[in-house]
Tab-separated table of C-alpha atoms and ligand atoms in Angstrom:
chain	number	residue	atom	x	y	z
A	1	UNK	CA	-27.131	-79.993	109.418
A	2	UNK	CA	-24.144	-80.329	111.522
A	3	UNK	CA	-23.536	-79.119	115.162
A	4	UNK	CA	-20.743	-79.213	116.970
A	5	UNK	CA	-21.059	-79.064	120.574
A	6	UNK	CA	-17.648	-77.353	121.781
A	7	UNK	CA	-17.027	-79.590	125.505
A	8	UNK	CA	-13.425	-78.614	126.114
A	9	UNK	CA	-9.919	-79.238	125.640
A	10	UNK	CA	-7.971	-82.214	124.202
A	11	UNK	CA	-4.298	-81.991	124.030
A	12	UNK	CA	-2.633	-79.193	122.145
A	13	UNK	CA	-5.483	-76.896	122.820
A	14	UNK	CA	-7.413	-78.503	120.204
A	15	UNK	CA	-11.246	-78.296	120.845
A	16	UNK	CA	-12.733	-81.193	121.659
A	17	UNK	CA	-16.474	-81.297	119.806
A	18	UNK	CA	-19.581	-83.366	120.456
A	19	UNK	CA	-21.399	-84.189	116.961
A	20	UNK	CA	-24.928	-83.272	118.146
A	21	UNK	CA	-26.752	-85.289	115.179
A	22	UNK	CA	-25.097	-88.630	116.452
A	23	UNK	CA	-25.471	-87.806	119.593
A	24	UNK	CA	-29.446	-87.500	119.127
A	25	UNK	CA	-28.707	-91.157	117.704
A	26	UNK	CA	-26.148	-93.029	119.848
A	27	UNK	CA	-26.838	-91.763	123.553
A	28	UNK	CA	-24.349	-90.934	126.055
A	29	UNK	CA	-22.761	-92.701	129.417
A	30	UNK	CA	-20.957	-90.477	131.803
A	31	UNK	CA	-19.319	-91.895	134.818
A	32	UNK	CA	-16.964	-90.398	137.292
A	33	UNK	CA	-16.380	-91.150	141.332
A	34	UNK	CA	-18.039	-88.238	143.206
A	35	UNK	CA	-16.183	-84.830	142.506
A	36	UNK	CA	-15.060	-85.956	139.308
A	37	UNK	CA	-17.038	-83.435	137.363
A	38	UNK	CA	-20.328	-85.239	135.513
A	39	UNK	CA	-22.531	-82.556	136.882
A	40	UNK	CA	-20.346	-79.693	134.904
A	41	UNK	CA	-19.730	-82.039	132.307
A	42	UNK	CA	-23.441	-82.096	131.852
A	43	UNK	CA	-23.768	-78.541	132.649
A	44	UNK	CA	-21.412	-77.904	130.244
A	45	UNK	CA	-23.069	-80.151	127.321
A	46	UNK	CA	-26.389	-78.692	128.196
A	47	UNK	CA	-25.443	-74.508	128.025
A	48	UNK	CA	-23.997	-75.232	124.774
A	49	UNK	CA	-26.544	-77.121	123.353
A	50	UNK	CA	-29.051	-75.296	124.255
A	51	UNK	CA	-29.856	-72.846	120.862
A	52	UNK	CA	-29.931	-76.399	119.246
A	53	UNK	CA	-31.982	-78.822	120.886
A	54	UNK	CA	-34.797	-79.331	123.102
A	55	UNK	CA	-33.639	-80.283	126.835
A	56	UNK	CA	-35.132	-82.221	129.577
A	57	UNK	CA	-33.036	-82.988	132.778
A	58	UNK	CA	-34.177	-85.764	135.580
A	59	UNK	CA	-32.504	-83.906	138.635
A	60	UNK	CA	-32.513	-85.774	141.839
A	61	UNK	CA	-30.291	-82.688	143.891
A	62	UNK	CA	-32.042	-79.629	142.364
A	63	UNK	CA	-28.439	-79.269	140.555
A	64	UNK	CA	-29.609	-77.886	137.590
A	65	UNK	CA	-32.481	-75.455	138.353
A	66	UNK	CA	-29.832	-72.803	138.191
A	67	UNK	CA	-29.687	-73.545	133.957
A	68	UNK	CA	-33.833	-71.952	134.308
A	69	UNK	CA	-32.596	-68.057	135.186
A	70	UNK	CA	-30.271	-67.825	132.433
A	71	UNK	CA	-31.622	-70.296	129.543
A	72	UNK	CA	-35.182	-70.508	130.327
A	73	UNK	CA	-36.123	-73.873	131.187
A	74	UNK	CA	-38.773	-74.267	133.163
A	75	UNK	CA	-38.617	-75.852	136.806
A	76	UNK	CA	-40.802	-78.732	137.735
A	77	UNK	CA	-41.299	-79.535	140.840
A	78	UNK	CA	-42.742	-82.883	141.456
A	79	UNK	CA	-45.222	-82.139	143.981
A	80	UNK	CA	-48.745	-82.879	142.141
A	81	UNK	CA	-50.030	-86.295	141.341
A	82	UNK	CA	-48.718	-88.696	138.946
A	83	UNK	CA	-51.673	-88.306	136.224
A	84	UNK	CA	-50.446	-84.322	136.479
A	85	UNK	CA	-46.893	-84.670	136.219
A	86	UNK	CA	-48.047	-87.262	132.898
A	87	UNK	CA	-49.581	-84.175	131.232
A	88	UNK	CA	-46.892	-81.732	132.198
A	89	UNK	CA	-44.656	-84.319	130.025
A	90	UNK	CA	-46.803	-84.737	127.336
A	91	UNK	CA	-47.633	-80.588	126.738
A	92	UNK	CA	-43.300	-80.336	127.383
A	93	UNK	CA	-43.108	-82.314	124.055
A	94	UNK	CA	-45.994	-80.456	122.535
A	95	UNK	CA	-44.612	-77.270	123.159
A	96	UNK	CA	-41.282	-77.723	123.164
A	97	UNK	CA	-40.150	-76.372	126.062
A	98	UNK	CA	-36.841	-76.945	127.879
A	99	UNK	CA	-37.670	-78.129	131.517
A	100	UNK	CA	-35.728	-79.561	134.814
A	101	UNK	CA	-38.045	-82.295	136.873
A	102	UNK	CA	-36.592	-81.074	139.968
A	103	UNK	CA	-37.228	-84.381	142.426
A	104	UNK	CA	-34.871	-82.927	145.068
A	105	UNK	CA	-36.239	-83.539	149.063
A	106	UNK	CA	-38.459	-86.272	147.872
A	107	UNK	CA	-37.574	-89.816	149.043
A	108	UNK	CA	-35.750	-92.496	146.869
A	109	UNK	CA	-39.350	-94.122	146.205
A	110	UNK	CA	-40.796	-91.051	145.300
A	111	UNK	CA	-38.471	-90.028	143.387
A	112	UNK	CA	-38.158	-93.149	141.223
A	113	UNK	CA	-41.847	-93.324	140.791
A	114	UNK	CA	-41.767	-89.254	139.809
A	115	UNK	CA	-38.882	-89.954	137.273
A	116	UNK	CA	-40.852	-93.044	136.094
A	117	UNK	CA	-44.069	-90.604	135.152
A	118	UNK	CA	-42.603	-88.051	133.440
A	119	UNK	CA	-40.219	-90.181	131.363
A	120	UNK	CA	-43.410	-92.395	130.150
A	121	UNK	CA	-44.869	-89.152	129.652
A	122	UNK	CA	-42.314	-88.214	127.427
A	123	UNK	CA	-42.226	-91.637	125.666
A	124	UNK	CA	-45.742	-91.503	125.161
A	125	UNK	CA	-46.245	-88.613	123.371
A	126	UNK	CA	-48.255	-88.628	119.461
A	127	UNK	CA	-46.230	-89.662	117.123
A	128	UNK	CA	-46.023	-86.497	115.167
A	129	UNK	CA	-44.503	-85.289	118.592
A	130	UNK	CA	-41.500	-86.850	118.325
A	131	UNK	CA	-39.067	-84.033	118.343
A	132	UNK	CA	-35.619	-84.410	119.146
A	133	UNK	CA	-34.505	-84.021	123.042
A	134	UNK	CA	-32.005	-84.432	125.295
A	135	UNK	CA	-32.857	-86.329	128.237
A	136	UNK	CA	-30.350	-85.598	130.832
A	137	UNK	CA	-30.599	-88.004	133.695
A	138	UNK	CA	-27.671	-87.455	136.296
A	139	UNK	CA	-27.302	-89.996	139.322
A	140	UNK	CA	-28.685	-92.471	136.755
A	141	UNK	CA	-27.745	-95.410	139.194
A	142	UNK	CA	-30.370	-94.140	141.075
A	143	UNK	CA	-33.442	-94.670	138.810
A	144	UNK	CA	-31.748	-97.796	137.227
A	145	UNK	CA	-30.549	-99.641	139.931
A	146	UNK	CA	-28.126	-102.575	139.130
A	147	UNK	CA	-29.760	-104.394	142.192
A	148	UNK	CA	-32.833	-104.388	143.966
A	149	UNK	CA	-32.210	-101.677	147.245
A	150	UNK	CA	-34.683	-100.784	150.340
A	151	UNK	CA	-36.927	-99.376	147.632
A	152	UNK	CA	-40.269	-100.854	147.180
A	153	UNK	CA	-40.632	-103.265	144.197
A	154	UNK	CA	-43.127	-101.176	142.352
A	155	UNK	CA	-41.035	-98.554	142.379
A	156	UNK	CA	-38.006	-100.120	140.837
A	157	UNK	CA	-40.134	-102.039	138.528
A	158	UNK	CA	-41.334	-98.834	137.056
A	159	UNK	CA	-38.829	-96.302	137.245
A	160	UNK	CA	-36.261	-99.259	135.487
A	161	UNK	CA	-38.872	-99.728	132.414
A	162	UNK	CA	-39.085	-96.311	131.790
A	163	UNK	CA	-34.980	-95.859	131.930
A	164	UNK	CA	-34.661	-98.902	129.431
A	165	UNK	CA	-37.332	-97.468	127.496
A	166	UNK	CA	-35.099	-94.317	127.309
A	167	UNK	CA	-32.036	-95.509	125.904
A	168	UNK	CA	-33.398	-98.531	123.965
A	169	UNK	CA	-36.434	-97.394	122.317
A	170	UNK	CA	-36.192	-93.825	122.749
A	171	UNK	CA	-33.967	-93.080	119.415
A	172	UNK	CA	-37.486	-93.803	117.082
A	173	UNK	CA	-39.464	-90.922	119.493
A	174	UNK	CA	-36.300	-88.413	118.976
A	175	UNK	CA	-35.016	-89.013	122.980
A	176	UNK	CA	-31.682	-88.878	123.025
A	177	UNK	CA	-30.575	-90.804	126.838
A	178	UNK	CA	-27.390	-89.070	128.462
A	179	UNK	CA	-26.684	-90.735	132.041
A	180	UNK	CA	-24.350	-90.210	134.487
A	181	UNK	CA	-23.264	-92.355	136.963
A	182	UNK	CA	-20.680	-92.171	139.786
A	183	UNK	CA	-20.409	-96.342	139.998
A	184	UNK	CA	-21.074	-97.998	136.756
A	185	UNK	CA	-20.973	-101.411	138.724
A	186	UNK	CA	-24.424	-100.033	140.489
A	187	UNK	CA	-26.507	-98.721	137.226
A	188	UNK	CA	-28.220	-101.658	135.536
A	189	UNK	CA	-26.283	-103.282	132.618
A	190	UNK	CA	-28.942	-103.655	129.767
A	191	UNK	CA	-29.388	-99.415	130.448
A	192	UNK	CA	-25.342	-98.532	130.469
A	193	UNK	CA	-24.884	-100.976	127.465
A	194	UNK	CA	-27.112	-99.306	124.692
A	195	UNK	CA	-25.291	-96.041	125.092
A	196	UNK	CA	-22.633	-95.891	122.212
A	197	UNK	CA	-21.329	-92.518	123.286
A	198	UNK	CA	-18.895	-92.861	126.650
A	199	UNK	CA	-17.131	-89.798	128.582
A	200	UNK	CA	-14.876	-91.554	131.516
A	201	UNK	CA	-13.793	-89.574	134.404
A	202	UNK	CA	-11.621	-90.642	137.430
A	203	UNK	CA	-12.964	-94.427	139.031
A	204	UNK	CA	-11.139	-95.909	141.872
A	205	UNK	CA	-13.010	-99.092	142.447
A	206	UNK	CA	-11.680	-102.253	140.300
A	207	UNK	CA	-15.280	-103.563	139.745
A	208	UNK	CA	-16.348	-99.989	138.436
A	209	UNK	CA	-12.653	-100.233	135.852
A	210	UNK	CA	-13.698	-103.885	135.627
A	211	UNK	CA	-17.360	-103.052	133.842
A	212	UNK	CA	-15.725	-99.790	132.140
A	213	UNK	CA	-13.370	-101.700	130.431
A	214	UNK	CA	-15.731	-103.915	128.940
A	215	UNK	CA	-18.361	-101.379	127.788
A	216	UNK	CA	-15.319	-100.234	125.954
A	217	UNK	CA	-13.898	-102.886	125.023
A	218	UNK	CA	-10.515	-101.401	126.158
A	219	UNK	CA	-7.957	-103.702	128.358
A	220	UNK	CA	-8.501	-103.879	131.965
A	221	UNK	CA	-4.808	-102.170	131.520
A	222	UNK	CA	-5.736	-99.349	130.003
A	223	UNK	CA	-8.921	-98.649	131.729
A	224	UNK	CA	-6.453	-98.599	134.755
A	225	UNK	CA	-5.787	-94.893	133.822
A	226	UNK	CA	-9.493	-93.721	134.823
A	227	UNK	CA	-8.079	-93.674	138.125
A	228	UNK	CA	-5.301	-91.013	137.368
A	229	UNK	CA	-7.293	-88.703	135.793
A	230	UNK	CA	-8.185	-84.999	137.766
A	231	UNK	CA	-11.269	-83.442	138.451
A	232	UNK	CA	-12.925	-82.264	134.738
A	233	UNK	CA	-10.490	-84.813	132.690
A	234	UNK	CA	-12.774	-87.278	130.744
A	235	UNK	CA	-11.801	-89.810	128.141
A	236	UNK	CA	-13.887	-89.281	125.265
A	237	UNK	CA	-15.322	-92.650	123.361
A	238	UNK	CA	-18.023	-93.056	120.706
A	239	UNK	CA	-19.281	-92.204	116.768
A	240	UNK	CA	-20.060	-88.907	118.474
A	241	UNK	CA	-16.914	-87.793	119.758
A	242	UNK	CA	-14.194	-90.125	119.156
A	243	UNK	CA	-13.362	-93.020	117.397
A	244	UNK	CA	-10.629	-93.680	119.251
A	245	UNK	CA	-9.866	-92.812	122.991
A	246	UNK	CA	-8.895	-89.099	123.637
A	247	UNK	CA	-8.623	-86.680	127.060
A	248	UNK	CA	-10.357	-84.182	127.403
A	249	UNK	CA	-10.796	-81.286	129.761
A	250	UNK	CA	-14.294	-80.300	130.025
A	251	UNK	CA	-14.439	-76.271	129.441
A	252	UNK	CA	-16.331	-73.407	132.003
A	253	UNK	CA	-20.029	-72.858	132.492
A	254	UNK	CA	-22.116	-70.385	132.599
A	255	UNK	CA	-23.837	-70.839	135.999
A	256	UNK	CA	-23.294	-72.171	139.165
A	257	UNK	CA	-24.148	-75.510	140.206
A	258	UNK	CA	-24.575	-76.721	143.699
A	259	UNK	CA	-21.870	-79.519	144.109
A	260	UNK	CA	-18.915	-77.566	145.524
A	261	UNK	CA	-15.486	-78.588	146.579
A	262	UNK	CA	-15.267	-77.561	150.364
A	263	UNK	CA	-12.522	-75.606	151.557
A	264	UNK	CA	-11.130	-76.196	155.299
A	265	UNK	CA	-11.611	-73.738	157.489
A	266	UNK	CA	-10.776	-73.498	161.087
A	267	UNK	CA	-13.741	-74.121	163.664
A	268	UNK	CA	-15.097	-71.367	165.803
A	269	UNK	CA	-13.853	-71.324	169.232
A	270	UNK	CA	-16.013	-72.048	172.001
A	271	UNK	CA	-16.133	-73.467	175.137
A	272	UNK	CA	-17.380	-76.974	175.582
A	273	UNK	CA	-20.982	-75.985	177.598
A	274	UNK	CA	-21.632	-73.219	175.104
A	275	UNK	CA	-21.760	-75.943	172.630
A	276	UNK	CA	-23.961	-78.320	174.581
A	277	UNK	CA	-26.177	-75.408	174.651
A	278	UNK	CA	-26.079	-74.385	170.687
A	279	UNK	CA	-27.020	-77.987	170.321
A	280	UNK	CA	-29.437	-79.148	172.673
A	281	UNK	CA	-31.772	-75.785	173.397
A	282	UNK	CA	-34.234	-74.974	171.015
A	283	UNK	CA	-34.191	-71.304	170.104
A	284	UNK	CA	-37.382	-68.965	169.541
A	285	UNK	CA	-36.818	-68.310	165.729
A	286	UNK	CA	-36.277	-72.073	164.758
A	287	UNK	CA	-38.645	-74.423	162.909
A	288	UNK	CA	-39.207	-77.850	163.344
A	289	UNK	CA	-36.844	-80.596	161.009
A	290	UNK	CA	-38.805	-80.903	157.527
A	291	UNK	CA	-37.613	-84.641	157.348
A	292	UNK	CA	-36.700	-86.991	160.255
A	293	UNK	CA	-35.069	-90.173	159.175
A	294	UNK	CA	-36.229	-93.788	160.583
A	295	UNK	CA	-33.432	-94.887	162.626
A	296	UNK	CA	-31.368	-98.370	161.441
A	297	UNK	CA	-33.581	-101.410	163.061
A	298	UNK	CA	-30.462	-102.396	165.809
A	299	UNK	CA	-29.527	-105.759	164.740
A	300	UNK	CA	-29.588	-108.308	167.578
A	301	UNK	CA	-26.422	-110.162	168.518
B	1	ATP	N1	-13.999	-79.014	134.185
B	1	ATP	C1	-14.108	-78.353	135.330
B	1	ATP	N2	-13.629	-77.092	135.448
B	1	ATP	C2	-13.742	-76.418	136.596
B	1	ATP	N3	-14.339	-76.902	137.713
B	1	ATP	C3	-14.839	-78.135	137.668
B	1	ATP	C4	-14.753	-78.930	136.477
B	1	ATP	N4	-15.343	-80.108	136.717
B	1	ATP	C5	-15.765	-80.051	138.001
B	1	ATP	N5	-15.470	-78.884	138.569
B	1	ATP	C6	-15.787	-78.493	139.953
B	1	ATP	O1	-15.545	-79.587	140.803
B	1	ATP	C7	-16.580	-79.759	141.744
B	1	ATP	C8	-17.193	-81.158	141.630
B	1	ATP	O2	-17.756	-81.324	140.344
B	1	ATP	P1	-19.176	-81.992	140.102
B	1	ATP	O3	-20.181	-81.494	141.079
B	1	ATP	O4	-19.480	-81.839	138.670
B	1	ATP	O5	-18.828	-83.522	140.469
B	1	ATP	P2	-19.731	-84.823	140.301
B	1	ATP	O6	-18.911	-85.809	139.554
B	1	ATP	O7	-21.053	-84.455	139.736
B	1	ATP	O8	-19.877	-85.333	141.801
B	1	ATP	P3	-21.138	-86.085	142.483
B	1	ATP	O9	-21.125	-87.480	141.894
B	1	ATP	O10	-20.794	-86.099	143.937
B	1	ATP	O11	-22.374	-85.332	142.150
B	1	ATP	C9	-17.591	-78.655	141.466
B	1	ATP	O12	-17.351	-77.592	142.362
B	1	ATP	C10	-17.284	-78.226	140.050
B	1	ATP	O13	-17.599	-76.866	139.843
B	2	MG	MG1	-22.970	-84.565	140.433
């Protein structure tokens, strides 16, 4: 069976289709500089998708609980322990059931280690398990970090194996890997190269272009016009979409993500000691900060 996944626009008001089949089969790279429209992309892949194919989404923002109301996934919140979260992923692929791990408010460590979990969970399941999925993994850099950060070890260890796992050995299982990233320079080459499947949004840095272009194989030249393209324009690459580089503009959704654009708007007026007040008296209604963050160490001169 066929299924065309309808993303947008290409030139001439053609429609611009995904081939869901090869998708399942060749995996998907998204990459865009912030407000350059992977999270609708996504958004957009996922709504349409959705009558077709089992969906699981590794949100580190709590972008996509908003897909639950109107499609039905169900919301995970990674708040148990790690041996729970590993049987919430196993009965997800026995059931079948769409879900979001929602890993927003945890910390980078946490977060790895929760993504780590539930992927192997997923990875793990019986063989005769092995239903197709999308696995939906947006701020991918995050989880497969080119380099090692201020995260512990363990946690990077783990929550890379179970990304590679993802998009090299997930095909056989039925996981399909679709990653976004906003800088391709940061997400860790062996993960970025097995996807054969590439949507390109607007890049600004020359190392980002630089490691575009080859993934591609496209001239540095041409890879030059990432950085011209507007908010929702993508150029489509792979056996899924494209053989050959097109532009498309990524059609509507159906709800509301979080990631707005911010409109200017003119500050209240107030006198300078009202202010100090607002900010430095503690009022009766107001609760304590849920997170305090560890100040920089103050490097010594
Ligand atoms: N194709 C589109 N049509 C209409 N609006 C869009 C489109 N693409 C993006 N937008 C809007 O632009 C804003 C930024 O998009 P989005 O949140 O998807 O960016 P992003 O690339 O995920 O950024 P970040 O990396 O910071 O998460 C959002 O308000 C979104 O609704
Ligand atoms: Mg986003």
């Amino acid at each position: 069976m066929t299924v065309s996944i309808d993303i947008g626009e290409m030139a001439g008001n053609a429609r611009a289709g995904m081939d869901l089949e090869e998708l399942l089969a060749t995996r998907l790279l998204v990459q865009g500089n912030s407000g350059s429209g992977k999270s609708h992309l996504l958004r957009r892949l996922l709504e349409q998708s959705t009558p077709w194919v089992q969906q699981a989404i590794i949100d580190p923002e709590g972008d996509f609980v908003s897909l639950a109301e109107k499609y039905g996934h169900v919301v995970v919140d990674a708040v148990g322990t790690e041996k729970d979260l590993q049987m919430i992923a196993g009965r997800v692929r026995q059931h079948r059931v769409s879900v979001v791990l929602n890993l927003e408010g945890l910390d980078a460590d946490r977060q790895m280690k929760a993504a780590a979990t539930f992927l192997d969970g997923l990875f793990d399941a019986d063989r005769d398990l092995w239903y197709p999925m999308l696995v939906v993994v947006d701020e991918a850099q995050l989880f497969a970090p080119a380099a090692a950060g201020e995260v512990s070890e363990e946690a990077r260890r783990r929550s890379l194996g179970a990304m590679t796992n993802l998009m090299c050995r997930g095909r056989k299982r039925g996981l399909a890997g679709i990653i976004a990233t906003q800088r391709l320079a940061k997400l860790a080459k062996n993960v970025a190269a097995e996807a054969s499947n590439f949507l390109m949004g607007r890049t600004f840095l020359d190392i980002d272009m630089a490691r575009a272009a080859d993934l591609l194989g496209m001239e540095r030249r041409t890879a030059e016009t990432f950085r011209n393209l507007d908010r929702g324009h993508f150029v489509a690459l792979g056996p899924a979409l494209s053989r050959r580089p097109v532009s498309v503009k990524i059609g509507p959704v159906e709800t509301a993500g979080r990631g707005g654009t911010h409109k200017l708007m003119p500050l209240p007026d107030q006198p300078k000691e009202e202010a100090k007040d607002l900010i430095f008296t503690r009022s009766a209604d107001e609760e304590a900060p849920r997170r305090v963050r560890t100040p920089e160490p103050v490097a010594s001169t």
